[in-house]
PDB file of C-alpha atoms in Angstrom:
ATOM      1  CA  ASN A   1      22.723  16.594  58.931  1.00  0.00           C
ATOM      2  CA  ALA A   2      23.084  16.521  55.136  1.00  0.00           C
ATOM      3  CA  GLY A   3      20.552  19.313  54.256  1.00  0.00           C
ATOM      4  CA  VAL A   4      21.205  20.258  50.633  1.00  0.00           C
ATOM      5  CA  THR A   5      23.858  18.178  48.834  1.00  0.00           C
ATOM      6  CA  GLN A   6      25.200  19.120  45.366  1.00  0.00           C
ATOM      7  CA  THR A   7      27.698  17.399  43.084  1.00  0.00           C
ATOM      8  CA  PRO A   8      30.188  17.863  41.687  1.00  0.00           C
ATOM      9  CA  LYS A   9      31.922  20.412  43.847  1.00  0.00           C
ATOM     10  CA  PHE A  10      34.556  21.368  41.183  1.00  0.00           C
ATOM     11  CA  GLN A  11      34.333  21.013  37.409  1.00  0.00           C
ATOM     12  CA  VAL A  12      36.288  22.281  34.405  1.00  0.00           C
ATOM     13  CA  LEU A  13      34.548  22.149  31.046  1.00  0.00           C
ATOM     14  CA  LYS A  14      35.604  23.055  27.538  1.00  0.00           C
ATOM     15  CA  THR A  15      33.458  25.461  25.562  1.00  0.00           C
ATOM     16  CA  GLY A  16      30.550  23.571  23.950  1.00  0.00           C
ATOM     17  CA  GLN A  17      30.602  20.676  26.391  1.00  0.00           C
ATOM     18  CA  SER A  18      27.576  19.676  28.398  1.00  0.00           C
ATOM     19  CA  MET A  19      27.174  18.708  31.996  1.00  0.00           C
ATOM     20  CA  THR A  20      24.591  18.251  34.715  1.00  0.00           C
ATOM     21  CA  LEU A  21      24.790  19.555  38.246  1.00  0.00           C
ATOM     22  CA  GLN A  22      23.000  17.279  40.703  1.00  0.00           C
ATOM     23  CA  CYS A  23      21.221  18.384  43.819  1.00  0.00           C
ATOM     24  CA  ALA A  24      19.275  16.595  46.545  1.00  0.00           C
ATOM     25  CA  GLN A  25      17.704  17.718  49.826  1.00  0.00           C
ATOM     26  CA  ASP A  26      16.611  15.630  52.769  1.00  0.00           C
ATOM     27  CA  MET A  27      14.506  18.209  54.554  1.00  0.00           C
ATOM     28  CA  ASN A  28      11.143  17.280  52.779  1.00  0.00           C
ATOM     29  CA  HIS A  29      11.090  20.808  51.203  1.00  0.00           C
ATOM     30  CA  ASN A  30       8.645  21.506  48.483  1.00  0.00           C
ATOM     31  CA  SER A  31      10.618  24.193  46.774  1.00  0.00           C
ATOM     32  CA  MET A  32      14.081  24.016  45.163  1.00  0.00           C
ATOM     33  CA  TYR A  33      16.238  26.579  43.443  1.00  0.00           C
ATOM     34  CA  TRP A  34      19.439  27.058  41.422  1.00  0.00           C
ATOM     35  CA  TYR A  35      21.472  30.167  41.865  1.00  0.00           C
ATOM     36  CA  ARG A  36      24.732  31.419  40.383  1.00  0.00           C
ATOM     37  CA  GLN A  37      27.249  33.676  42.119  1.00  0.00           C
ATOM     38  CA  ASP A  38      29.668  35.826  40.176  1.00  0.00           C
ATOM     39  CA  PRO A  39      32.483  37.993  41.652  1.00  0.00           C
ATOM     40  CA  GLY A  40      31.278  41.254  43.177  1.00  0.00           C
ATOM     41  CA  MET A  41      27.699  40.196  42.910  1.00  0.00           C
ATOM     42  CA  GLY A  42      25.108  38.554  45.063  1.00  0.00           C
ATOM     43  CA  LEU A  43      23.401  35.312  44.099  1.00  0.00           C
ATOM     44  CA  ARG A  44      21.065  35.389  41.131  1.00  0.00           C
ATOM     45  CA  LEU A  45      18.280  32.914  40.524  1.00  0.00           C
ATOM     46  CA  ILE A  46      18.577  30.765  37.446  1.00  0.00           C
ATOM     47  CA  TYR A  47      15.592  28.452  37.821  1.00  0.00           C
ATOM     48  CA  TYR A  48      13.313  27.307  40.594  1.00  0.00           C
ATOM     49  CA  SER A  49      10.747  24.629  41.244  1.00  0.00           C
ATOM     50  CA  ALA A  50       8.014  25.775  43.469  1.00  0.00           C
ATOM     51  CA  SER A  51       6.816  22.217  43.969  1.00  0.00           C
ATOM     52  CA  GLU A  52       7.334  18.780  42.586  1.00  0.00           C
ATOM     53  CA  GLY A  53       6.309  18.751  38.884  1.00  0.00           C
ATOM     54  CA  THR A  54       6.812  22.422  38.248  1.00  0.00           C
ATOM     55  CA  THR A  55       9.797  24.464  37.093  1.00  0.00           C
ATOM     56  CA  ASP A  56      10.003  28.142  36.178  1.00  0.00           C
ATOM     57  CA  LYS A  57      12.604  30.579  35.023  1.00  0.00           C
ATOM     58  CA  GLY A  58      14.408  32.993  37.310  1.00  0.00           C
ATOM     59  CA  GLU A  59      16.452  36.055  36.626  1.00  0.00           C
ATOM     60  CA  VAL A  60      19.145  34.478  34.428  1.00  0.00           C
ATOM     61  CA  PRO A  61      17.827  31.278  32.782  1.00  0.00           C
ATOM     62  CA  ASN A  62      19.511  31.500  29.351  1.00  0.00           C
ATOM     63  CA  GLY A  63      21.819  28.623  28.645  1.00  0.00           C
ATOM     64  CA  TYR A  64      20.362  26.320  31.341  1.00  0.00           C
ATOM     65  CA  ASN A  65      17.791  23.664  31.702  1.00  0.00           C
ATOM     66  CA  VAL A  66      16.417  22.021  34.858  1.00  0.00           C
ATOM     67  CA  SER A  67      14.629  18.880  35.883  1.00  0.00           C
ATOM     68  CA  ARG A  68      12.768  18.294  39.097  1.00  0.00           C
ATOM     69  CA  LEU A  69      13.255  14.528  39.162  1.00  0.00           C
ATOM     70  CA  ASN A  70      11.199  13.990  42.409  1.00  0.00           C
ATOM     71  CA  LYS A  71      10.577  15.919  45.624  1.00  0.00           C
ATOM     72  CA  ARG A  72      14.180  15.437  46.741  1.00  0.00           C
ATOM     73  CA  GLU A  73      16.150  16.077  43.543  1.00  0.00           C
ATOM     74  CA  PHE A  74      16.532  19.059  41.232  1.00  0.00           C
ATOM     75  CA  SER A  75      19.240  19.049  38.536  1.00  0.00           C
ATOM     76  CA  LEU A  76      20.702  21.838  36.481  1.00  0.00           C
ATOM     77  CA  ARG A  77      21.994  21.203  32.949  1.00  0.00           C
ATOM     78  CA  LEU A  78      24.303  23.194  30.794  1.00  0.00           C
ATOM     79  CA  GLU A  79      23.744  21.989  27.177  1.00  0.00           C
ATOM     80  CA  SER A  80      26.548  23.840  25.499  1.00  0.00           C
ATOM     81  CA  ALA A  81      28.880  25.514  28.031  1.00  0.00           C
ATOM     82  CA  ALA A  82      30.152  28.977  27.422  1.00  0.00           C
ATOM     83  CA  PRO A  83      32.938  30.948  29.285  1.00  0.00           C
ATOM     84  CA  SER A  84      30.191  33.283  30.565  1.00  0.00           C
ATOM     85  CA  GLN A  85      28.890  30.435  32.583  1.00  0.00           C
ATOM     86  CA  THR A  86      32.020  30.208  34.683  1.00  0.00           C
ATOM     87  CA  SER A  87      30.656  30.776  38.119  1.00  0.00           C
ATOM     88  CA  VAL A  88      29.745  29.295  41.415  1.00  0.00           C
ATOM     89  CA  TYR A  89      26.470  27.427  41.411  1.00  0.00           C
ATOM     90  CA  PHE A  90      24.277  26.952  44.500  1.00  0.00           C
ATOM     91  CA  CYS A  91      21.403  24.648  44.811  1.00  0.00           C
ATOM     92  CA  ALA A  92      18.896  25.566  47.576  1.00  0.00           C
ATOM     93  CA  SER A  93      15.577  24.508  49.090  1.00  0.00           C
ATOM     94  CA  SER A  94      12.797  25.911  51.208  1.00  0.00           C
ATOM     95  CA  ALA A  95       9.664  24.505  52.743  1.00  0.00           C
ATOM     96  CA  ARG A  96       7.660  26.391  50.181  1.00  0.00           C
ATOM     97  CA  THR A  97       7.781  29.784  48.375  1.00  0.00           C
ATOM     98  CA  GLY A  98       6.638  32.912  50.147  1.00  0.00           C
ATOM     99  CA  ARG A  99       8.233  35.569  52.351  1.00  0.00           C
ATOM    100  CA  GLU A 100       8.622  33.674  55.558  1.00  0.00           C
ATOM    101  CA  ASN A 101      10.286  30.609  54.098  1.00  0.00           C
ATOM    102  CA  THR A 102      14.002  30.518  54.723  1.00  0.00           C
ATOM    103  CA  ILE A 103      16.051  29.207  51.824  1.00  0.00           C
ATOM    104  CA  TYR A 104      18.822  26.782  52.726  1.00  0.00           C
ATOM    105  CA  PHE A 105      21.808  26.404  50.496  1.00  0.00           C
ATOM    106  CA  GLY A 106      24.176  23.633  49.469  1.00  0.00           C
ATOM    107  CA  GLU A 107      27.878  24.093  49.597  1.00  0.00           C
ATOM    108  CA  GLY A 108      28.291  25.282  46.001  1.00  0.00           C
ATOM    109  CA  SER A 109      29.792  23.949  42.784  1.00  0.00           C
ATOM    110  CA  TRP A 110      32.710  25.785  41.261  1.00  0.00           C
ATOM    111  CA  LEU A 111      32.452  25.576  37.432  1.00  0.00           C
ATOM    112  CA  THR A 112      35.038  26.843  35.052  1.00  0.00           C
ATOM    113  CA  VAL A 113      34.475  26.923  31.272  1.00  0.00           C
ATOM    114  CA  VAL A 114      37.682  27.283  29.177  1.00  0.00           C
TER     115      VAL A 114
ATOM    116  CA  ALA B   1      16.221  49.403  40.623  1.00  0.00           C
ATOM    117  CA  GLN B   2      18.288  47.448  43.055  1.00  0.00           C
ATOM    118  CA  LYS B   3      16.075  45.669  45.593  1.00  0.00           C
ATOM    119  CA  ILE B   4      18.873  45.293  48.139  1.00  0.00           C
ATOM    120  CA  THR B   5      21.743  47.704  48.663  1.00  0.00           C
ATOM    121  CA  GLN B   6      24.773  47.009  50.799  1.00  0.00           C
ATOM    122  CA  THR B   7      27.022  50.106  50.727  1.00  0.00           C
ATOM    123  CA  GLN B   8      29.936  48.734  52.667  1.00  0.00           C
ATOM    124  CA  PRO B   9      32.131  46.564  50.459  1.00  0.00           C
ATOM    125  CA  GLY B  10      34.512  45.839  53.464  1.00  0.00           C
ATOM    126  CA  MET B  11      34.428  46.434  57.195  1.00  0.00           C
ATOM    127  CA  PHE B  12      37.000  45.903  59.936  1.00  0.00           C
ATOM    128  CA  VAL B  13      36.236  45.248  63.606  1.00  0.00           C
ATOM    129  CA  GLN B  14      38.337  44.535  66.634  1.00  0.00           C
ATOM    130  CA  GLU B  15      37.784  41.200  68.288  1.00  0.00           C
ATOM    131  CA  LYS B  16      35.162  41.370  71.061  1.00  0.00           C
ATOM    132  CA  GLU B  17      33.788  44.611  69.725  1.00  0.00           C
ATOM    133  CA  ALA B  18      30.305  45.032  68.117  1.00  0.00           C
ATOM    134  CA  VAL B  19      29.881  45.826  64.379  1.00  0.00           C
ATOM    135  CA  THR B  20      26.902  46.887  62.304  1.00  0.00           C
ATOM    136  CA  LEU B  21      26.489  45.857  58.662  1.00  0.00           C
ATOM    137  CA  ASP B  22      24.244  48.110  56.620  1.00  0.00           C
ATOM    138  CA  CYS B  23      21.430  47.027  54.344  1.00  0.00           C
ATOM    139  CA  THR B  24      18.607  48.994  52.715  1.00  0.00           C
ATOM    140  CA  TYR B  25      15.890  47.486  50.579  1.00  0.00           C
ATOM    141  CA  ASP B  26      13.323  48.603  48.024  1.00  0.00           C
ATOM    142  CA  THR B  27       9.892  46.980  47.632  1.00  0.00           C
ATOM    143  CA  SER B  28       6.275  48.022  47.068  1.00  0.00           C
ATOM    144  CA  ASP B  29       5.008  44.814  48.581  1.00  0.00           C
ATOM    145  CA  PRO B  30       3.776  45.424  52.109  1.00  0.00           C
ATOM    146  CA  SER B  31       4.583  41.868  53.115  1.00  0.00           C
ATOM    147  CA  TYR B  32       8.177  40.722  52.839  1.00  0.00           C
ATOM    148  CA  GLY B  33      10.923  38.857  54.657  1.00  0.00           C
ATOM    149  CA  LEU B  34      14.467  39.992  55.226  1.00  0.00           C
ATOM    150  CA  PHE B  35      17.340  37.620  55.682  1.00  0.00           C
ATOM    151  CA  TRP B  36      21.065  37.742  56.463  1.00  0.00           C
ATOM    152  CA  TYR B  37      23.518  35.017  55.249  1.00  0.00           C
ATOM    153  CA  LYS B  38      27.075  34.427  56.102  1.00  0.00           C
ATOM    154  CA  GLN B  39      29.534  33.106  53.496  1.00  0.00           C
ATOM    155  CA  PRO B  40      32.943  32.098  54.959  1.00  0.00           C
ATOM    156  CA  SER B  41      36.011  31.592  52.777  1.00  0.00           C
ATOM    157  CA  SER B  42      35.012  27.918  52.295  1.00  0.00           C
ATOM    158  CA  GLY B  43      32.088  29.178  50.193  1.00  0.00           C
ATOM    159  CA  GLU B  44      28.914  27.804  51.800  1.00  0.00           C
ATOM    160  CA  MET B  45      26.011  30.108  52.464  1.00  0.00           C
ATOM    161  CA  ILE B  46      24.900  29.951  56.048  1.00  0.00           C
ATOM    162  CA  PHE B  47      21.511  31.417  57.155  1.00  0.00           C
ATOM    163  CA  LEU B  48      21.855  33.698  60.160  1.00  0.00           C
ATOM    164  CA  ILE B  49      18.645  35.608  60.886  1.00  0.00           C
ATOM    165  CA  TYR B  50      15.164  36.435  59.620  1.00  0.00           C
ATOM    166  CA  GLN B  51      12.906  39.472  60.072  1.00  0.00           C
ATOM    167  CA  GLY B  52       9.267  39.655  58.732  1.00  0.00           C
ATOM    168  CA  SER B  53       7.908  42.996  57.719  1.00  0.00           C
ATOM    169  CA  TYR B  54       5.068  42.734  60.162  1.00  0.00           C
ATOM    170  CA  ASP B  55       7.194  41.627  63.141  1.00  0.00           C
ATOM    171  CA  GLN B  56       6.969  44.235  65.889  1.00  0.00           C
ATOM    172  CA  GLN B  57      10.313  43.330  67.516  1.00  0.00           C
ATOM    173  CA  ASN B  58      13.778  43.220  66.039  1.00  0.00           C
ATOM    174  CA  ALA B  59      14.922  39.635  65.439  1.00  0.00           C
ATOM    175  CA  THR B  60      17.680  38.236  67.504  1.00  0.00           C
ATOM    176  CA  GLU B  61      19.705  34.950  67.176  1.00  0.00           C
ATOM    177  CA  GLY B  62      22.511  34.636  69.706  1.00  0.00           C
ATOM    178  CA  ARG B  63      25.096  37.251  68.997  1.00  0.00           C
ATOM    179  CA  TYR B  64      23.226  38.392  65.862  1.00  0.00           C
ATOM    180  CA  SER B  65      20.466  40.994  65.892  1.00  0.00           C
ATOM    181  CA  LEU B  66      18.668  42.735  63.165  1.00  0.00           C
ATOM    182  CA  ASN B  67      17.984  46.483  63.489  1.00  0.00           C
ATOM    183  CA  PHE B  68      14.816  46.824  61.519  1.00  0.00           C
ATOM    184  CA  GLN B  69      13.721  50.350  60.617  1.00  0.00           C
ATOM    185  CA  LYS B  70      10.692  49.873  58.387  1.00  0.00           C
ATOM    186  CA  ALA B  71      10.104  53.542  57.582  1.00  0.00           C
ATOM    187  CA  ARG B  72      13.685  53.933  56.459  1.00  0.00           C
ATOM    188  CA  LYS B  73      13.597  50.505  54.664  1.00  0.00           C
ATOM    189  CA  SER B  74      16.728  49.422  56.434  1.00  0.00           C
ATOM    190  CA  ALA B  75      17.658  46.032  57.937  1.00  0.00           C
ATOM    191  CA  ASN B  76      21.079  46.291  59.508  1.00  0.00           C
ATOM    192  CA  LEU B  77      22.833  43.312  60.986  1.00  0.00           C
ATOM    193  CA  VAL B  78      24.521  43.819  64.386  1.00  0.00           C
ATOM    194  CA  ILE B  79      27.113  41.284  65.518  1.00  0.00           C
ATOM    195  CA  SER B  80      28.023  41.688  69.203  1.00  0.00           C
ATOM    196  CA  ALA B  81      31.237  40.528  70.704  1.00  0.00           C
ATOM    197  CA  SER B  82      32.956  39.760  67.402  1.00  0.00           C
ATOM    198  CA  GLN B  83      35.050  36.581  67.068  1.00  0.00           C
ATOM    199  CA  LEU B  84      37.722  35.680  64.623  1.00  0.00           C
ATOM    200  CA  GLY B  85      35.348  33.100  63.072  1.00  0.00           C
ATOM    201  CA  ASP B  86      33.048  35.986  62.153  1.00  0.00           C
ATOM    202  CA  SER B  87      35.379  37.037  59.271  1.00  0.00           C
ATOM    203  CA  ALA B  88      33.409  36.296  56.218  1.00  0.00           C
ATOM    204  CA  MET B  89      31.184  37.855  53.493  1.00  0.00           C
ATOM    205  CA  TYR B  90      27.726  38.861  54.739  1.00  0.00           C
ATOM    206  CA  PHE B  91      24.775  39.114  52.439  1.00  0.00           C
ATOM    207  CA  CYS B  92      21.446  40.737  53.054  1.00  0.00           C
ATOM    208  CA  ALA B  93      18.539  39.365  51.124  1.00  0.00           C
ATOM    209  CA  MET B  94      14.732  39.959  50.766  1.00  0.00           C
ATOM    210  CA  ARG B  95      11.847  37.807  49.741  1.00  0.00           C
ATOM    211  CA  GLU B  96       8.533  39.218  48.929  1.00  0.00           C
ATOM    212  CA  ALA B  97       5.118  37.674  49.720  1.00  0.00           C
ATOM    213  CA  GLY B  98       3.527  37.904  46.258  1.00  0.00           C
ATOM    214  CA  GLY B  99       4.193  37.606  42.604  1.00  0.00           C
ATOM    215  CA  THR B 100       7.538  36.585  41.266  1.00  0.00           C
ATOM    216  CA  GLY B 101       9.185  38.034  44.303  1.00  0.00           C
ATOM    217  CA  ALA B 102       7.745  35.148  46.421  1.00  0.00           C
ATOM    218  CA  ASN B 103       9.763  32.671  44.368  1.00  0.00           C
ATOM    219  CA  ASN B 104      13.087  34.424  44.657  1.00  0.00           C
ATOM    220  CA  LEU B 105      15.463  35.749  47.263  1.00  0.00           C
ATOM    221  CA  PHE B 106      17.033  38.973  46.125  1.00  0.00           C
ATOM    222  CA  PHE B 107      20.590  39.445  47.343  1.00  0.00           C
ATOM    223  CA  GLY B 108      22.791  42.465  47.849  1.00  0.00           C
ATOM    224  CA  THR B 109      26.402  42.529  46.795  1.00  0.00           C
ATOM    225  CA  GLY B 110      27.717  41.694  50.217  1.00  0.00           C
ATOM    226  CA  THR B 111      29.984  43.137  52.829  1.00  0.00           C
ATOM    227  CA  ARG B 112      33.296  41.538  53.711  1.00  0.00           C
ATOM    228  CA  LEU B 113      33.878  41.607  57.424  1.00  0.00           C
ATOM    229  CA  THR B 114      37.381  41.118  58.825  1.00  0.00           C
ATOM    230  CA  VAL B 115      37.820  40.637  62.572  1.00  0.00           C
ATOM    231  CA  ILE B 116      41.213  41.932  63.830  1.00  0.00           C
ATOM    232  CA  PRO B 117      42.809  40.085  66.792  1.00  0.00           C
TER     233      PRO B 117
END
């Protein structure tokens, strides 16, 4: 069972470079999310897409853009990478938003900006 | 204010013993969901258990149970009969029913559990 798949798993960028993290889910979920995880902290929401065709900012959106390409795919773009964006990035999905909807995560993407 | 607080940075438990991981939460929304996730050293986030704020009984999933004390705003995870494979980071999280909280899962800082043979 694939669930949520994200690529690449590891990436090293130079400051100022751009890149896109790709994410796809095969659970027919309506809602998708991008989180980042920094040492000693829990996950923090960057952007989310409650349903196809919509995207909204989360807690820490600065420096990122997203695209909900279709129901399955949700990408995260760093236009000009900064060392502060060194983190582990998780894509996730849920059937919909709301308290009872479990969020399922991908395996994470380790990004280092030097 | 922190929505989720996990006060135990690290915990040790003997194999086959039970262990309780603490979690307290803060919300003014009467309707919310509480979740526990496991993050092994490989890095993925694995969903373990869910408790709804209106659920009368504590949630259970195999060896995992959630000790839900609504008045105290606590949602502790109990792992029974610990196994070596239970060694991991454990995160408590909350999702609210309405407003921006419905679109997000608020995480605590996690507890690192080590199971000793």
